[in-house]
Short mmCIF file of C-alpha atoms and ligand atoms in Angstrom, two decimals:
data_model
loop_
_atom_site.label_atom_id
_atom_site.label_comp_id
_atom_site.label_asym_id
_atom_site.label_seq_id
_atom_site.Cartn_x
_atom_site.Cartn_y
_atom_site.Cartn_z
CA GLY A 792 -7.15 -28.76 3.34
CA PRO A 793 -5.31 -30.95 5.88
CA HIS A 794 -4.63 -33.77 3.37
CA ASN A 795 -2.26 -31.95 1.09
CA LYS A 796 -0.83 -29.38 3.44
CA GLY A 797 2.07 -27.43 2.06
CA SER A 798 1.30 -27.69 -1.60
CA ILE A 799 0.82 -24.39 -3.34
CA SER A 800 -2.62 -25.28 -4.60
CA ALA A 801 -3.69 -26.03 -1.03
CA ILE A 802 -2.40 -22.69 0.15
CA ALA A 803 -4.06 -20.99 -2.77
CA SER A 804 -7.39 -22.62 -2.05
CA ASP A 805 -7.14 -21.81 1.69
CA PHE A 806 -6.45 -18.26 0.63
CA ARG A 807 -9.55 -18.29 -1.55
CA ALA A 808 -11.65 -19.83 1.19
CA ILE A 809 -10.61 -17.06 3.57
CA ARG A 810 -11.38 -14.41 1.03
CA ASN A 811 -14.82 -15.72 0.26
CA THR A 812 -15.98 -15.94 3.86
CA PRO A 813 -18.88 -13.65 4.68
CA GLN A 814 -16.95 -11.53 7.19
CA ASP A 815 -14.70 -10.63 4.28
CA ASN A 816 -11.18 -9.79 5.42
CA SER A 817 -10.22 -8.18 2.12
CA PRO A 818 -7.99 -5.14 2.61
CA LEU A 819 -10.52 -3.20 0.54
CA GLN A 820 -12.65 -3.22 3.67
CA ILE A 821 -10.31 -0.55 5.09
CA PHE A 822 -11.78 1.83 2.53
CA VAL A 823 -15.32 0.45 2.70
CA LYS A 824 -15.46 0.74 6.50
CA ALA A 825 -13.78 4.14 6.58
CA LYS A 826 -16.30 5.38 4.04
CA ARG A 827 -19.21 4.09 6.08
CA LYS A 828 -17.81 5.60 9.26
CA ILE A 829 -17.06 9.02 7.84
CA ASN A 830 -20.52 9.07 6.26
CA ASP A 831 -22.08 8.29 9.68
CA ILE A 832 -20.07 11.09 11.26
CA PHE A 833 -21.28 13.57 8.66
CA GLY A 834 -24.81 12.29 9.27
CA GLU A 835 -24.40 13.21 12.94
CA ILE A 836 -22.91 16.59 12.10
CA GLU A 837 -25.90 17.24 9.87
CA ASP A 838 -28.27 16.41 12.74
CA TYR A 839 -26.36 18.72 15.09
CA VAL A 840 -26.44 21.56 12.60
CA LYS A 841 -30.18 21.14 12.07
CA ASP A 842 -30.86 21.04 15.82
CA ALA A 843 -28.72 24.12 16.30
CA ILE A 844 -30.65 25.97 13.58
CA ASP A 845 -34.03 25.08 15.13
CA TYR A 846 -32.76 26.30 18.49
CA MET A 847 -31.42 29.50 16.97
CA HIS A 848 -34.75 30.23 15.32
CA VAL A 849 -36.46 29.99 18.70
CA VAL A 850 -33.84 32.22 20.31
CA GLU A 851 -34.10 34.68 17.44
CA LYS A 852 -37.83 35.07 18.02
CA GLU A 853 -37.72 35.38 21.81
CA LEU A 854 -34.55 37.33 22.46
CA SER A 855 -32.63 40.07 20.76
CA ILE A 856 -29.14 38.64 21.12
CA LEU A 857 -28.96 36.94 17.68
CA ASN A 858 -28.34 38.65 14.42
CA ALA A 859 -29.70 37.26 11.17
CA GLU A 860 -26.13 36.93 9.86
CA GLU A 861 -25.27 34.20 12.35
CA VAL A 862 -28.41 32.24 11.62
CA LYS A 863 -27.68 32.49 7.90
CA GLN A 864 -24.12 31.25 8.38
CA MET A 865 -25.42 28.30 10.33
CA GLU A 866 -27.83 27.53 7.52
CA THR A 867 -25.01 27.43 4.95
CA PHE A 868 -23.47 24.58 6.96
CA VAL A 869 -26.40 22.34 6.05
CA ASN A 870 -25.60 22.77 2.36
CA LYS A 871 -21.90 22.24 2.99
CA VAL A 872 -22.46 19.00 4.87
CA HIS A 873 -24.86 17.87 2.14
CA GLY A 874 -22.24 18.64 -0.51
CA ILE A 875 -19.59 16.65 1.32
CA ARG A 876 -21.94 13.69 1.70
CA ASP A 877 -22.71 13.78 -2.03
CA VAL A 878 -19.02 13.71 -2.95
CA LEU A 879 -18.44 11.02 -0.34
CA ALA A 880 -21.11 8.80 -1.86
CA ARG A 881 -19.31 9.02 -5.21
CA ASP A 882 -15.80 8.48 -3.75
CA HIS A 883 -14.21 5.31 -5.02
CA MET A 884 -10.81 3.68 -5.49
CA LYS A 885 -9.48 4.13 -8.99
CA VAL A 886 -6.87 1.98 -10.68
CA ALA A 887 -5.59 2.75 -14.18
CA PHE A 888 -3.80 0.27 -16.45
CA PHE A 889 -1.16 1.30 -18.96
CA GLY A 890 1.35 -0.44 -21.18
CA ARG A 891 2.18 -1.17 -24.78
CA THR A 892 -0.41 -2.55 -27.17
CA SER A 893 -1.15 -6.24 -26.73
CA ASN A 894 0.74 -6.59 -23.45
CA GLY A 895 -2.49 -7.80 -21.86
CA LYS A 896 -4.00 -4.76 -20.12
CA SER A 897 -7.58 -5.76 -20.91
CA SER A 898 -6.79 -9.38 -20.01
CA VAL A 899 -5.46 -8.38 -16.57
CA ILE A 900 -8.63 -6.41 -15.84
CA ASN A 901 -10.80 -9.31 -16.95
CA ALA A 902 -8.82 -11.72 -14.76
CA MET A 903 -9.31 -9.42 -11.76
CA LEU A 904 -13.03 -9.09 -12.53
CA ARG A 905 -13.18 -12.89 -12.95
CA ASP A 906 -15.14 -12.53 -16.16
CA LYS A 907 -14.74 -11.58 -19.81
CA VAL A 908 -15.89 -8.00 -19.36
CA LEU A 909 -13.60 -6.15 -21.74
CA PRO A 910 -12.86 -7.11 -25.33
CA SER A 911 -9.28 -8.37 -25.71
CA GLY A 912 -7.04 -9.95 -28.31
CA ILE A 913 -6.73 -9.69 -32.05
CA GLY A 914 -9.26 -7.33 -33.59
CA HIS A 915 -10.18 -6.07 -30.14
CA THR A 916 -7.50 -3.48 -29.64
CA THR A 917 -8.66 -1.02 -27.03
CA ASN A 918 -9.13 2.26 -28.90
CA CYS A 919 -10.42 4.58 -26.18
CA PHE A 920 -10.49 4.78 -22.39
CA LEU A 921 -12.80 2.22 -20.85
CA GLN A 922 -13.86 2.64 -17.27
CA VAL A 923 -15.47 -0.34 -15.56
CA GLU A 924 -17.45 0.47 -12.44
CA GLY A 925 -20.02 -1.32 -10.28
CA SER A 926 -23.69 -0.67 -10.83
CA PRO A 927 -26.73 -1.67 -8.79
CA ALA A 928 -28.57 -2.74 -11.97
CA ASP A 929 -28.77 -6.46 -12.79
CA GLU A 930 -27.70 -6.04 -16.40
CA PRO A 931 -24.54 -4.39 -17.74
CA TYR A 932 -24.72 -1.23 -19.84
CA LEU A 933 -22.39 1.42 -21.15
CA VAL A 934 -22.50 5.20 -21.34
CA LEU A 935 -20.54 7.16 -23.94
CA GLU A 936 -18.78 10.39 -23.05
CA GLY A 937 -21.08 13.39 -23.26
CA SER A 938 -24.21 11.24 -23.23
CA ASP A 939 -26.64 10.06 -20.56
CA GLU A 940 -28.02 7.23 -22.61
CA HIS A 941 -27.67 3.72 -21.17
CA CYS A 942 -26.72 1.34 -23.97
CA ALA A 943 -27.44 -2.23 -22.94
CA VAL A 944 -24.64 -4.72 -23.59
CA GLU A 945 -25.31 -8.42 -23.25
CA SER A 946 -21.85 -9.68 -24.15
CA VAL A 947 -18.27 -8.76 -24.81
CA GLY A 948 -18.96 -9.14 -28.52
CA GLN A 949 -21.68 -6.54 -28.29
CA LEU A 950 -19.50 -4.25 -26.24
CA ALA A 951 -16.72 -4.51 -28.83
CA HIS A 952 -19.24 -3.89 -31.59
CA ALA A 953 -20.70 -0.87 -29.81
CA LEU A 954 -17.19 0.55 -29.40
CA CYS A 955 -16.24 -0.02 -33.06
CA LYS A 956 -19.47 1.46 -34.36
CA GLU A 957 -18.86 4.79 -32.62
CA LYS A 958 -16.15 6.95 -34.09
CA LEU A 959 -14.28 7.38 -30.84
CA ASN A 960 -11.32 9.59 -30.15
CA GLU A 961 -8.59 7.66 -28.31
CA SER A 962 -8.72 9.80 -25.21
CA GLN A 963 -12.51 9.62 -24.98
CA LEU A 964 -14.03 7.78 -22.05
CA VAL A 965 -16.62 5.04 -22.25
CA ARG A 966 -18.05 3.95 -18.92
CA VAL A 967 -18.98 0.32 -18.56
CA PHE A 968 -21.44 -0.30 -15.74
CA TRP A 969 -21.11 -3.88 -14.59
CA PRO A 970 -23.44 -5.44 -11.97
CA ARG A 971 -21.87 -5.07 -8.52
CA ASN A 972 -23.12 -8.47 -7.44
CA ARG A 973 -20.97 -10.15 -10.10
CA CYS A 974 -17.66 -9.02 -8.64
CA VAL A 975 -16.40 -8.30 -5.13
CA LEU A 976 -13.97 -5.61 -6.32
CA LEU A 977 -16.77 -3.64 -7.97
CA ARG A 978 -19.00 -4.13 -4.94
CA ASP A 979 -16.27 -2.58 -2.81
CA ASP A 980 -16.02 0.53 -5.02
CA VAL A 981 -12.95 -0.23 -7.11
CA VAL A 982 -13.11 1.43 -10.53
CA PHE A 983 -10.93 0.07 -13.36
CA VAL A 984 -9.61 2.16 -16.21
CA ASP A 985 -8.34 0.43 -19.35
CA SER A 986 -6.38 2.43 -21.93
CA PRO A 987 -5.13 2.15 -25.49
CA GLY A 988 -1.45 1.18 -25.84
CA VAL A 989 0.95 3.97 -24.74
CA ASP A 990 2.86 3.37 -27.99
CA VAL A 991 -0.06 4.40 -30.21
CA SER A 992 -0.95 7.83 -28.89
CA PRO A 993 0.77 11.19 -29.19
CA ASN A 994 -1.72 12.66 -26.68
CA LEU A 995 -0.17 11.42 -23.46
CA ASP A 996 -0.51 14.79 -21.70
CA GLU A 997 -4.21 14.90 -22.42
CA TRP A 998 -4.55 11.31 -21.19
CA ILE A 999 -2.88 12.14 -17.93
CA ASP A 1000 -4.86 15.33 -17.31
CA LYS A 1001 -8.11 13.67 -18.20
CA HIS A 1002 -7.82 10.20 -16.71
CA CYS A 1003 -4.92 9.95 -14.31
CA LEU A 1004 -4.93 12.80 -11.83
CA ASP A 1005 -7.44 11.14 -9.51
CA ALA A 1006 -6.10 7.59 -9.88
CA ASP A 1007 -5.03 5.93 -6.62
CA VAL A 1008 -2.97 3.19 -8.25
CA PHE A 1009 -1.32 2.70 -11.66
CA VAL A 1010 -0.56 -0.70 -13.08
CA LEU A 1011 2.08 -0.95 -15.77
CA VAL A 1012 1.32 -4.09 -17.74
CA ALA A 1013 4.66 -5.08 -19.25
CA ASN A 1014 5.53 -7.97 -21.49
CA ALA A 1015 7.78 -10.48 -19.73
CA GLU A 1016 8.99 -11.66 -23.11
CA SER A 1017 10.75 -8.35 -23.73
CA THR A 1018 12.15 -5.57 -21.54
CA LEU A 1019 10.50 -2.34 -20.42
CA MET A 1020 10.25 -0.05 -23.41
CA VAL A 1021 11.15 3.64 -23.59
CA THR A 1022 7.54 4.54 -24.47
CA GLU A 1023 6.31 2.81 -21.32
CA LYS A 1024 8.95 4.46 -19.18
CA ASN A 1025 8.31 7.90 -20.67
CA PHE A 1026 4.64 7.69 -19.92
CA PHE A 1027 5.32 7.07 -16.23
CA HIS A 1028 7.95 9.80 -16.15
CA LYS A 1029 5.21 12.17 -17.31
CA VAL A 1030 2.79 10.82 -14.72
CA SER A 1031 5.25 11.33 -11.91
CA THR A 1032 5.88 14.95 -12.87
CA LYS A 1033 2.17 15.67 -12.42
CA LEU A 1034 1.51 13.53 -9.35
CA SER A 1035 3.68 13.28 -6.28
CA LYS A 1036 4.78 9.70 -5.68
CA PRO A 1037 2.15 7.81 -7.66
CA ASN A 1038 1.58 4.20 -6.56
CA ILE A 1039 2.84 2.05 -9.41
CA PHE A 1040 2.71 -1.72 -9.78
CA ILE A 1041 4.58 -3.50 -12.55
CA LEU A 1042 3.09 -6.72 -13.89
CA ASN A 1043 5.40 -8.80 -16.05
CA ASN A 1044 2.61 -10.44 -17.97
CA ARG A 1045 2.81 -13.47 -20.29
CA TRP A 1046 5.07 -15.17 -17.77
CA ASP A 1047 3.55 -18.46 -18.96
CA ALA A 1048 5.74 -18.09 -22.05
CA SER A 1049 8.74 -18.70 -19.78
CA ALA A 1050 7.49 -22.22 -19.11
CA THR A 1051 8.91 -23.30 -22.45
CA GLU A 1052 12.40 -22.25 -21.40
CA PRO A 1053 12.78 -23.28 -17.76
CA GLU A 1054 16.58 -23.09 -17.88
CA PHE A 1055 16.46 -19.29 -18.26
CA LEU A 1056 13.56 -18.75 -15.88
CA ASP A 1057 15.47 -17.54 -12.81
CA GLN A 1058 17.92 -15.49 -14.79
CA VAL A 1059 15.22 -13.70 -16.78
CA ARG A 1060 13.16 -13.12 -13.70
CA ARG A 1061 16.10 -11.64 -11.80
CA GLN A 1062 16.90 -9.35 -14.70
CA HIS A 1063 13.31 -8.06 -15.04
CA LEU A 1064 13.08 -7.59 -11.30
CA GLU A 1065 16.33 -5.63 -11.13
CA ARG A 1066 15.35 -3.37 -13.99
CA GLY A 1067 11.87 -2.86 -12.57
CA ILE A 1068 13.27 -1.91 -9.17
CA ASP A 1069 15.76 0.47 -10.77
CA PHE A 1070 12.96 2.09 -12.73
CA LEU A 1071 10.73 2.67 -9.68
CA VAL A 1072 13.48 3.55 -7.22
CA LYS A 1073 16.22 5.31 -9.17
CA GLU A 1074 14.43 6.72 -12.21
CA LEU A 1075 10.99 7.63 -10.93
CA LYS A 1076 12.01 7.85 -7.26
CA VAL A 1077 8.53 6.78 -6.18
CA CYS A 1078 9.50 4.16 -3.62
CA THR A 1079 12.27 2.44 -1.68
CA PRO A 1080 13.94 -0.77 -2.95
CA LYS A 1081 12.04 -2.78 -0.34
CA GLU A 1082 8.71 -1.30 -1.41
CA ALA A 1083 9.57 -1.82 -5.08
CA ASP A 1084 10.15 -5.49 -4.37
CA GLU A 1085 6.49 -5.71 -3.32
CA ARG A 1086 5.31 -3.90 -6.44
CA ILE A 1087 6.68 -6.18 -9.17
CA PHE A 1088 4.98 -9.45 -10.12
CA PHE A 1089 5.37 -12.19 -12.70
CA ILE A 1090 1.99 -13.38 -13.85
CA SER A 1091 -0.12 -14.68 -16.66
CA ALA A 1092 -3.40 -12.82 -16.97
CA LYS A 1093 -4.60 -15.19 -19.66
CA GLU A 1094 -4.14 -18.23 -17.42
CA ALA A 1095 -5.63 -16.54 -14.38
CA LEU A 1096 -8.77 -15.75 -16.36
CA ILE A 1097 -8.99 -19.28 -17.80
CA ALA A 1098 -8.64 -20.75 -14.30
CA ARG A 1099 -11.29 -18.44 -12.86
CA LEU A 1100 -13.75 -19.08 -15.64
CA ALA A 1101 -13.16 -22.85 -15.26
CA GLU A 1102 -13.90 -22.51 -11.54
CA LYS A 1103 -17.29 -21.09 -12.50
CA GLY A 1104 -17.89 -23.95 -14.93
CA PHE A 1105 -16.90 -22.22 -18.17
CA GLY A 1106 -14.24 -24.10 -20.12
CA SER A 1107 -11.43 -26.10 -18.60
CA SER A 1108 -8.07 -25.31 -17.07
CA ASN A 1109 -6.48 -28.66 -18.04
CA SER A 1110 -4.26 -27.30 -20.77
CA LEU A 1111 -2.47 -24.74 -18.60
CA ALA A 1112 1.30 -24.80 -18.89
CA GLU A 1113 3.83 -26.09 -16.38
CA GLY A 1114 4.19 -23.88 -13.33
CA PHE A 1115 0.67 -22.49 -13.58
CA GLN A 1116 0.03 -22.80 -9.81
CA ASN A 1117 3.00 -20.58 -8.99
CA ARG A 1118 1.92 -17.95 -11.48
CA TYR A 1119 -1.65 -18.09 -10.24
CA PHE A 1120 -0.49 -17.77 -6.65
CA GLU A 1121 1.61 -14.76 -7.62
CA PHE A 1122 -1.41 -13.23 -9.34
CA GLU A 1123 -3.38 -13.56 -6.09
CA ASP A 1124 -0.43 -12.13 -4.19
CA PHE A 1125 -0.49 -9.13 -6.53
CA GLU A 1126 -4.23 -8.68 -5.94
CA ARG A 1127 -3.74 -8.71 -2.18
CA LYS A 1128 -0.92 -6.13 -2.26
CA PHE A 1129 -2.90 -4.07 -4.74
CA GLU A 1130 -5.97 -4.07 -2.50
CA GLU A 1131 -3.94 -2.99 0.51
CA CYS A 1132 -2.26 -0.23 -1.42
CA ILE A 1133 -5.33 1.17 -3.13
CA SER A 1134 -7.57 1.18 -0.05
CA LYS A 1135 -4.98 2.92 2.12
CA SER A 1136 -4.14 5.44 -0.57
CA ALA A 1137 -7.79 6.24 -1.30
CA VAL A 1138 -8.65 6.66 2.38
CA LYS A 1139 -5.81 9.11 2.73
CA THR A 1140 -6.28 11.19 -0.39
CA LYS A 1141 -10.06 11.21 -0.38
CA PHE A 1142 -11.13 11.22 3.23
CA GLU A 1143 -8.43 13.47 4.63
CA GLN A 1144 -10.01 16.44 2.83
CA HIS A 1145 -13.47 15.52 4.08
CA SER A 1146 -12.31 15.24 7.66
CA GLN A 1147 -10.56 18.64 7.45
CA ARG A 1148 -13.81 20.20 6.26
CA GLY A 1149 -15.79 18.35 8.90
CA LYS A 1150 -13.48 19.69 11.59
CA TYR A 1151 -13.82 23.22 10.23
CA ILE A 1152 -17.62 23.05 10.23
CA SER A 1153 -17.86 21.64 13.73
CA ASN A 1154 -15.44 24.30 15.00
CA GLU A 1155 -17.48 27.10 13.42
CA LEU A 1156 -20.66 25.57 14.82
CA ARG A 1157 -19.13 25.55 18.24
CA ASN A 1158 -17.91 29.14 17.97
CA ILE A 1159 -21.38 30.39 17.07
CA LEU A 1160 -23.02 28.46 19.89
CA ASP A 1161 -20.33 29.60 22.37
CA LYS A 1162 -20.96 33.20 21.41
CA LEU A 1163 -24.69 32.68 21.78
CA TYR A 1164 -24.20 31.20 25.24
CA HIS A 1165 -21.92 34.06 26.23
CA ASP A 1166 -24.43 36.69 25.01
CA ALA A 1167 -27.26 34.92 26.83
CA GLN A 1168 -25.17 34.94 29.99
CA LEU A 1169 -24.59 38.70 29.65
CA LEU A 1170 -28.28 39.28 29.06
CA LYS A 1171 -29.15 37.32 32.17
CA GLU A 1172 -26.71 39.33 34.31
CA GLU A 1173 -28.07 42.55 32.93
CA LYS A 1174 -31.63 41.51 33.68
CA LEU A 1175 -30.63 40.56 37.23
CA LYS A 1176 -28.94 43.90 37.71
CA GLN A 1177 -31.95 45.71 36.34
CA ARG A 1178 -34.15 43.81 38.73
CA LYS A 1179 -31.89 44.73 41.63
CA ASP A 1180 -31.99 48.42 40.64
CA LEU A 1181 -35.73 48.23 40.45
CA ASN A 1182 -35.93 46.60 43.88
CA ASP A 1183 -33.75 49.31 45.32
CA LYS A 1184 -36.03 51.91 43.81
CA ILE A 1185 -39.12 50.21 45.16
CA ASN A 1186 -37.60 49.98 48.63
CA PHE A 1187 -36.68 53.61 48.55
CA THR A 1188 -40.16 54.62 47.37
CA GLU A 1189 -41.74 52.44 50.04
CA GLN A 1190 -39.61 54.09 52.68
CA GLN A 1191 -40.44 57.51 51.34
CA LEU A 1192 -44.09 56.64 51.29
CA MET A 1193 -43.88 55.41 54.84
CA LEU A 1194 -42.16 58.56 55.97
CA ILE A 1195 -44.66 60.69 54.12
CA THR A 1196 -47.60 58.78 55.56
CA GLN A 1197 -46.18 59.03 59.05
CA ASP A 1198 -45.62 62.69 58.49
CA MET A 1199 -49.17 63.10 57.18
CA LYS A 1200 -50.62 61.16 60.09
CA GLN A 1201 -48.76 63.39 62.44
CA LYS A 1202 -49.98 66.45 60.63
CA ILE A 1203 -53.58 65.24 60.63
CA HIS A 1204 -53.25 64.42 64.26
CA ASP A 1205 -51.95 67.88 64.96
CA MET A 1206 -54.71 69.36 62.83
CA VAL A 1207 -57.38 67.42 64.71
CA ASP A 1208 -55.88 68.56 67.99
CA ASP A 1209 -55.87 72.14 66.73
CA VAL A 1210 -59.54 71.95 65.72
CA GLY A 1211 -60.40 70.33 69.03
CA GLN A 1212 -58.88 73.11 71.01
P1 LIG B 1980 -4.57 -3.42 -26.63
O1 LIG B 1980 -5.91 -3.13 -26.10
O2 LIG B 1980 -4.58 -3.78 -28.07
O3 LIG B 1980 -3.58 -2.34 -26.35
O4 LIG B 1980 -4.02 -4.77 -25.94
P2 LIG B 1980 -4.11 -5.22 -24.42
O5 LIG B 1980 -2.91 -4.74 -23.69
O6 LIG B 1980 -5.42 -4.88 -23.84
O7 LIG B 1980 -3.95 -6.79 -24.57
P3 LIG B 1980 -5.10 -7.88 -24.55
O8 LIG B 1980 -5.58 -8.11 -23.18
O9 LIG B 1980 -6.07 -7.58 -25.59
O10 LIG B 1980 -4.23 -9.15 -24.95
C1 LIG B 1980 -3.62 -9.27 -26.20
C2 LIG B 1980 -3.42 -10.75 -26.53
O11 LIG B 1980 -2.51 -11.32 -25.62
C3 LIG B 1980 -4.70 -11.56 -26.38
O12 LIG B 1980 -4.77 -12.48 -27.41
C4 LIG B 1980 -4.54 -12.27 -25.06
O13 LIG B 1980 -5.21 -13.49 -25.00
C5 LIG B 1980 -3.05 -12.47 -25.01
N1 LIG B 1980 -2.56 -12.54 -23.63
C6 LIG B 1980 -2.90 -11.71 -22.61
N2 LIG B 1980 -2.28 -12.09 -21.47
C7 LIG B 1980 -1.55 -13.17 -21.79
C8 LIG B 1980 -0.70 -14.02 -21.03
O14 LIG B 1980 -0.48 -13.86 -19.83
N3 LIG B 1980 -0.12 -15.06 -21.70
C9 LIG B 1980 -0.32 -15.28 -23.02
N4 LIG B 1980 0.27 -16.31 -23.55
N5 LIG B 1980 -1.11 -14.51 -23.75
C10 LIG B 1980 -1.73 -13.46 -23.16
MG1 LIG B 1981 -6.92 -3.75 -24.52
#
């Protein structure tokens, strides 16, 4: 507000106020609006195709210029457009979180969802892939891989229990359907994928093939108290051999721990930042130094979640360590950059294919109708020509008739004269 202009908390709260306004200027809207628009366009294409088919059926009945083949081809377009609209309805933005055990992957997701959705902490080690997605239902539920059954979950405790009870393989996927109206990110079609620690699994290739190939953004949750580990780096090396230039964010989590040693703060931060940039730019070669600078953040997921829960009236944020505001502000900065990145990337990778197919269908549609028009034109000319030929014949016959009649008249006349004489 105007009273404490300039302070970080004021900026942060202005930021929040902007984000929560109904017109919603979240960068995720780039994806949401593009999805709506492309869906409308395919709706129109579907109408055109249907109109064209009705028209062709009429033409087919009345004239002989259409072959059944062309009508059939036109009819396949309806199915194609339907198929594209089905895929489109399921298109979403997917973000996958990786990192070593206990670095705070589940905590980061919870902080972003503004709720304790996923089990985290001691005894709650994530032991399979967990995908959180928005659902229109009012109550959360989960669906195990290979099953259609909706298992109701009232609480995190229950979710953790349900996950422990099942003998799950670590690369198996459990889908958690969380009410859309409880979180803006889920409402706007962001899907979160939580994973077991990269240090516990030998099946990294299977993980990547199964869960990563359609991800729009990867978040490496690192521990700011140590440096990037070889296991973490190796995982992303593997990812970048299978995907061209994956979008990777690095979160140096547990940055609150640095509050106890303020004298090393800048030095440690600079070191982590340098190494992170080197990793993205020189090792993985996925971005430029300038871009990398916008991909690395120093945050505390635990604090961010505490603050957000306190905002909703659960617990208090009084005990948060020195420098919390800065870390919280950086967490929001990360979210903003993340939203921009994921919505742009998803629009490009997902909708580009749809628009190519849309163009192809409308071109084919046009070609068929052009040919039909051309054939109709030819038919018309032919009919006109036939009519002209017929007219000529009639004229000729009339003339002949006239001549014959005149001739006959003359002959009768002569005959009458002859008889008279
Ligand atoms: P696994 O699922 O076991 O691989 O761990 P994870 O990466 O999901 O970590 P999780 O979110 O379960 O967090 C592990 C522990 O670290 C929990 O007790 C969290 O409360 C704690 N933790 C997470 N983020 C932070 C943080 O920013 N600061 C501090 N101090 N603790 C954190
Ligand atoms: Mg976890």
